[in-house]
CSV table of C-alpha atoms in Angstrom, one decimal:
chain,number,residue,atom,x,y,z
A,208,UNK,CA,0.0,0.0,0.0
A,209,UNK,CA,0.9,3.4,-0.3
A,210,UNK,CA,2.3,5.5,2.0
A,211,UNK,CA,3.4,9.6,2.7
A,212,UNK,CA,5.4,10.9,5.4
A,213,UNK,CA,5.8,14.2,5.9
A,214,UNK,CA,9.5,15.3,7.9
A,215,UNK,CA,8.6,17.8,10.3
A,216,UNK,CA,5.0,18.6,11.9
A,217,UNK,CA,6.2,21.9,12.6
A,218,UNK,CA,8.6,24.3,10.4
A,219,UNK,CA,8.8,28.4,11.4
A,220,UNK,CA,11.2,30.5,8.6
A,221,UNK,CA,11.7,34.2,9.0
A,222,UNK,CA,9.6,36.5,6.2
A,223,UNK,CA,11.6,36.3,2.9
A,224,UNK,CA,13.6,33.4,4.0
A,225,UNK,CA,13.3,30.1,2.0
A,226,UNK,CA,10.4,27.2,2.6
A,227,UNK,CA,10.9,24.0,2.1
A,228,UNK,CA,8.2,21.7,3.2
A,229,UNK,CA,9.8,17.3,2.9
A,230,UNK,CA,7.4,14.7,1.9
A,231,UNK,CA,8.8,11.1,1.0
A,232,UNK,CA,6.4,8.8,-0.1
A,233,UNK,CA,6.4,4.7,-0.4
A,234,UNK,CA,4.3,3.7,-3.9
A,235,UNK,CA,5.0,0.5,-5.9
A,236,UNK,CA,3.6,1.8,-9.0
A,237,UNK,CA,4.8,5.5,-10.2
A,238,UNK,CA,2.9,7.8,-8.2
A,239,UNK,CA,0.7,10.8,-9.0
A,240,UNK,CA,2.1,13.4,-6.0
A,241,UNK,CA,0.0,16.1,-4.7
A,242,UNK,CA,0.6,19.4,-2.3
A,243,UNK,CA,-2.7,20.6,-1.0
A,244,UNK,CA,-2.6,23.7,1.6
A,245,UNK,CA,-4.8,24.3,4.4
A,246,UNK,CA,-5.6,27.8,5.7
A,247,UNK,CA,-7.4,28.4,9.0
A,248,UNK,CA,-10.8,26.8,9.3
A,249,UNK,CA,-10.9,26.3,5.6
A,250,UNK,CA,-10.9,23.4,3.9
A,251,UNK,CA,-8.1,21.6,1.3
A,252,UNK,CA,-6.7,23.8,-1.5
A,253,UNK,CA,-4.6,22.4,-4.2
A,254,UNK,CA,-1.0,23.7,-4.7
A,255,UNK,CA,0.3,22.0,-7.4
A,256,UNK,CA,0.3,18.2,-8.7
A,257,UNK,CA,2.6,15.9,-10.4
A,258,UNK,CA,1.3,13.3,-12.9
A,259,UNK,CA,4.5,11.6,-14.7
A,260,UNK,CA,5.1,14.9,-16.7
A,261,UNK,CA,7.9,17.2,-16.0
A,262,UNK,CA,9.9,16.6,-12.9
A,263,UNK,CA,9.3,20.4,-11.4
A,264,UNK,CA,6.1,21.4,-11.0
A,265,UNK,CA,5.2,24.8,-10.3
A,266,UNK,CA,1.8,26.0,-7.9
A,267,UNK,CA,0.2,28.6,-7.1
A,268,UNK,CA,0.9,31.4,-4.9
A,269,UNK,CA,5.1,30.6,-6.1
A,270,UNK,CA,5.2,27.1,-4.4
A,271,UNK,CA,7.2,24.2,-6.5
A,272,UNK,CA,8.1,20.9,-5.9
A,273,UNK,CA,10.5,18.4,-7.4
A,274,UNK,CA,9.8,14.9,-8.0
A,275,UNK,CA,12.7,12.7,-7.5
A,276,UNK,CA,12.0,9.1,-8.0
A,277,UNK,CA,15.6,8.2,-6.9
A,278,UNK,CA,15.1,9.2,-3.3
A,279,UNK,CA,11.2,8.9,-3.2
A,280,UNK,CA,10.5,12.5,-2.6
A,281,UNK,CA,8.4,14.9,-3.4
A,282,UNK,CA,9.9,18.1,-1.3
A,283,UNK,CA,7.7,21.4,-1.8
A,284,UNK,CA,10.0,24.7,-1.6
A,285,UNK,CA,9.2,28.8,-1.9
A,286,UNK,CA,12.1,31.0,-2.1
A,287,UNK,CA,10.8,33.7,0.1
A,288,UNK,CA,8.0,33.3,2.3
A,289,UNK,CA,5.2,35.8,2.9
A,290,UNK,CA,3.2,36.0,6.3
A,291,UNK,CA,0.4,34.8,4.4
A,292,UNK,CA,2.2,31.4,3.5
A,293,UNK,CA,0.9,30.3,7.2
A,294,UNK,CA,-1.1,27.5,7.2
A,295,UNK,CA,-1.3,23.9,7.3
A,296,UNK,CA,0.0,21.9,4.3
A,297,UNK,CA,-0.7,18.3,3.7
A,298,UNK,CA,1.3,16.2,1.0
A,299,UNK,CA,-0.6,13.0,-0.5
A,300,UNK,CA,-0.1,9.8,-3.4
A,301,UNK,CA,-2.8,8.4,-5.5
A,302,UNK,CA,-3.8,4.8,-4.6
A,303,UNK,CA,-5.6,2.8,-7.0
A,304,UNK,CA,-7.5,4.2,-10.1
A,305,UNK,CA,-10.9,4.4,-11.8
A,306,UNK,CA,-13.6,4.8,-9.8
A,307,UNK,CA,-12.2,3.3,-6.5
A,308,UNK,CA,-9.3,5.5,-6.6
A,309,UNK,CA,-8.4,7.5,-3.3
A,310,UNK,CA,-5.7,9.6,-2.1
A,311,UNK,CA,-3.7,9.0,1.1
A,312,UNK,CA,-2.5,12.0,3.0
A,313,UNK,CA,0.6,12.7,5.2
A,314,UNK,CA,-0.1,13.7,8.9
A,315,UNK,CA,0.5,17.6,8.2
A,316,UNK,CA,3.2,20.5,8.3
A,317,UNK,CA,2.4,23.7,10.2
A,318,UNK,CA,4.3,26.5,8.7
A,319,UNK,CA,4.8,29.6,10.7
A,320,UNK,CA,5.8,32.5,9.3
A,321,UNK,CA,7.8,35.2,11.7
A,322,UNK,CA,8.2,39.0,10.9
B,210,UNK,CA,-14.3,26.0,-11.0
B,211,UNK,CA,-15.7,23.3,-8.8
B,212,UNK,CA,-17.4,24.2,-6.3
B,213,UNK,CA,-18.1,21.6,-2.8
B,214,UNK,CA,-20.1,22.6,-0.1
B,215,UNK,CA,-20.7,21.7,3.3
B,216,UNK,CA,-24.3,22.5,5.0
B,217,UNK,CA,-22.3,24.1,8.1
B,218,UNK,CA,-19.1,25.5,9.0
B,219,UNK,CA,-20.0,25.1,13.0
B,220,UNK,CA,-22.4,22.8,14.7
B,221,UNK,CA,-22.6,21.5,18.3
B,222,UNK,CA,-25.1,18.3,19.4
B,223,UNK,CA,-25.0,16.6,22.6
B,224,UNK,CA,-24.0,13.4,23.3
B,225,UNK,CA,-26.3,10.2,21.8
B,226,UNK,CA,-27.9,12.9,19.0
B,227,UNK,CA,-28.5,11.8,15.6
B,228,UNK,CA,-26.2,14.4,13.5
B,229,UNK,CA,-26.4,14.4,9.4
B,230,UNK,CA,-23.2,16.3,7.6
B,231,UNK,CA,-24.6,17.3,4.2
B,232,UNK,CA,-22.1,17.9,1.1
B,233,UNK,CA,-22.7,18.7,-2.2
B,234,UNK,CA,-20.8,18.9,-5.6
B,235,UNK,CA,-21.7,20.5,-8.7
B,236,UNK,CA,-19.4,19.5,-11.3
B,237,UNK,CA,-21.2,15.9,-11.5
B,238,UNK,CA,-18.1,14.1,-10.1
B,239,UNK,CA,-18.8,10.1,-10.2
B,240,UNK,CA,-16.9,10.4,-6.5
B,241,UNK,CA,-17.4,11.6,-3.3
B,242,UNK,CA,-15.5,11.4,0.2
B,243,UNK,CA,-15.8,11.8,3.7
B,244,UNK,CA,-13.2,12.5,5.8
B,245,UNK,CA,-12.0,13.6,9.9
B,246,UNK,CA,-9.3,15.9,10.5
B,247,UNK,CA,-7.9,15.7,13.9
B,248,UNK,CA,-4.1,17.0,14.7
B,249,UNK,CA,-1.4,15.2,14.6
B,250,UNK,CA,-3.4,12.4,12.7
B,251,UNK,CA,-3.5,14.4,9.6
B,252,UNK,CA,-6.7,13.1,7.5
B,253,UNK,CA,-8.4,10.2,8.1
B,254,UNK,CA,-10.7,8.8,5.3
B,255,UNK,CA,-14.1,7.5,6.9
B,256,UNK,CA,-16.1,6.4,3.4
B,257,UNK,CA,-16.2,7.1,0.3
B,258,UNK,CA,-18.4,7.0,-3.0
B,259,UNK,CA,-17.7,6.0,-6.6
B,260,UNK,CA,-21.6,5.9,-7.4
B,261,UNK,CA,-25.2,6.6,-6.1
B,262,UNK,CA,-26.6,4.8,-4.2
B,263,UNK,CA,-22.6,2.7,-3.7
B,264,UNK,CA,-20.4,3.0,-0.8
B,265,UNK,CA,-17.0,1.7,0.5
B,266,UNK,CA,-15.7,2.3,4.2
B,267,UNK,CA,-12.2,3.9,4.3
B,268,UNK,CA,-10.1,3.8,7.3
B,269,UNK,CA,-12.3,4.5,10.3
B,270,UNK,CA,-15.6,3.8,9.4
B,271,UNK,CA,-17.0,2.9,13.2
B,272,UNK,CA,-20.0,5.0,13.9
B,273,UNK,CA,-20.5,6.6,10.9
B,274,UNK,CA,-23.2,5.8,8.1
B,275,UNK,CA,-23.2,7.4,4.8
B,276,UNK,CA,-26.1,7.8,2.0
B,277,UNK,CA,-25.9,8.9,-1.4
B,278,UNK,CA,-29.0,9.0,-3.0
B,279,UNK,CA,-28.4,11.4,-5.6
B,280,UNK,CA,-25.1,11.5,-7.3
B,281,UNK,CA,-24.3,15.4,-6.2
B,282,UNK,CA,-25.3,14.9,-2.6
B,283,UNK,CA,-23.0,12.3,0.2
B,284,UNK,CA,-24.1,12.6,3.6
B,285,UNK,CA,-22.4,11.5,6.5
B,286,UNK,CA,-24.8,10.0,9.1
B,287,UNK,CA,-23.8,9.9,13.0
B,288,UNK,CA,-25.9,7.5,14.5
B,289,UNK,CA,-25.3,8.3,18.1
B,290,UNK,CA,-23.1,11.0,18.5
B,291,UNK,CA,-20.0,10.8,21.2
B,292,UNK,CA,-17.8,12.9,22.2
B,293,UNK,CA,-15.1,10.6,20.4
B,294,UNK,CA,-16.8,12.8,17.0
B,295,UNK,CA,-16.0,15.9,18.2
B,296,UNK,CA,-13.7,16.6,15.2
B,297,UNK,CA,-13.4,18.7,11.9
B,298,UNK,CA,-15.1,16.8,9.1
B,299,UNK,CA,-14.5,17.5,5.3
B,300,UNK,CA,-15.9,16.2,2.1
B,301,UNK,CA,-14.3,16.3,-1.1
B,302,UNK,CA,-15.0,14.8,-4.7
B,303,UNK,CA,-13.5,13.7,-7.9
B,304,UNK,CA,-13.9,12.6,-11.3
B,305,UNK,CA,-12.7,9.4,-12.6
B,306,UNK,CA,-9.6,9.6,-14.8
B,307,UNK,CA,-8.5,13.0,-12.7
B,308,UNK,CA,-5.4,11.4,-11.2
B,309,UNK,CA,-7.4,10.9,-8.2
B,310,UNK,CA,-7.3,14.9,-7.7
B,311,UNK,CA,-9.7,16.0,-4.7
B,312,UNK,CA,-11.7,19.0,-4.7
B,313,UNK,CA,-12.7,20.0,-1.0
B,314,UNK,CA,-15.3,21.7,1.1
B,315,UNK,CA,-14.6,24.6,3.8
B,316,UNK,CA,-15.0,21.6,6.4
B,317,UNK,CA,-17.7,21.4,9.2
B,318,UNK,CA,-16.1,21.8,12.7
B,319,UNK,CA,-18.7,19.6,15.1
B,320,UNK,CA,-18.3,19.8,18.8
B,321,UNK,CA,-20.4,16.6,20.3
B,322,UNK,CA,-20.8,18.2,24.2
């Protein structure tokens, strides 16, 4: 079965200084990756996805990630954070496909961002 | 864009209540999902949909029921509520062939006093 773990429950970066969230993940077919952020008492938001394309994927709000297959990561990285980069952001792989197909999620990062 | 919503952001029930979550989708996604957010545990899937009217339990399915009767609408169904529940609860959907993408609701934070 899949699996995602995500390094880290908590990170806290300095305004302008670089984010990078870790997410490893355990998948025995090639994976579909996904970043979904969470802000305060709101629901999931995609970031970005990767789907067997191009290794970097760019997101929304300047977020990117790298796929690398050799080390079974999917790190997700900003090079300057903004205050409003706080929230909770969950990494997840696709299990299965067609119309059973689900997503399992990492247990979470908390990013705090400090004037 | 799609759009997923949840029938409340905020609800609070007392213990041994019968408590319905309503969610509905309206970009005619073949799937639908309930799941409980809790820290530290991340998210927890508690059923899903891939039809109307069909159901599959996910991870925690123990007291929780789900009906989907019409193929926009998944309701999660707490049959006696505990104070176990007290959690934040979010739906999301797909569409087959999406990569498994999930589009989510704003989430429905019950307190079960």
């Amino acid at each position: 079965a899949q699996s995602v773990t995500q390094l880290g429950s908590h990170v806290s970066v300095s305004e302008g200084a670089l984010v990078l969230l870790r997410c490893n993940y355990s998948s025995s077919v090639p994976p579909y990756l996904f970043w979904y952020v969470q802000y305060p008492n709101q629901g999931l938001q995609l970031l970005l996805k990767y789907t067997s394309a191009a290794t970097l994927v760019k997101g929304i709000n300047g977020f990117e990630a790298e796929f690398k297959k050799s080390e079974t990561s999917f790190h997700l990285t900003k090079p300057s954070a903004h205050m409003s980069d706080a929230a909770e952001y969950f990494c997840a792989v696709s299990e299965g496909s067609g119309n059973t197909g689900k997503l399992i999620f990492g247990q979470g990062t908390t990013l705090q961002v400090k004037p | 864009d799609v759009k997923v919503t949840q029938s409340s952001r905020y609800l609070v029930k007392r213990t041994g209540e019968k408590v319905f979550l309503e969610c509905v989708q309206d970009m005619d996604h073949e799937n639908m999902f309930w799941y409980r957010q809790d820290p530290g545990l991340g998210l927890r899937l508690i059923y899903f949909s891939y039809d109307v009217k069909m159901k599959e339990k996910g991870d925690i399915p123990e007291g929780y029921s789900v009906s989907r009767e019409k193929k926009e609408r998944f309701s999660l169904i707490l049959e006696s509520a505990s104070t176990n529940q007290t959690s934040m609860y979010l739906c999301a959907s797909r569409s087959w062939g999406s990569y498994n993408e999930q589009f989510f609701g704003p989430g429905t934070r019950l307190t079960v006093l």
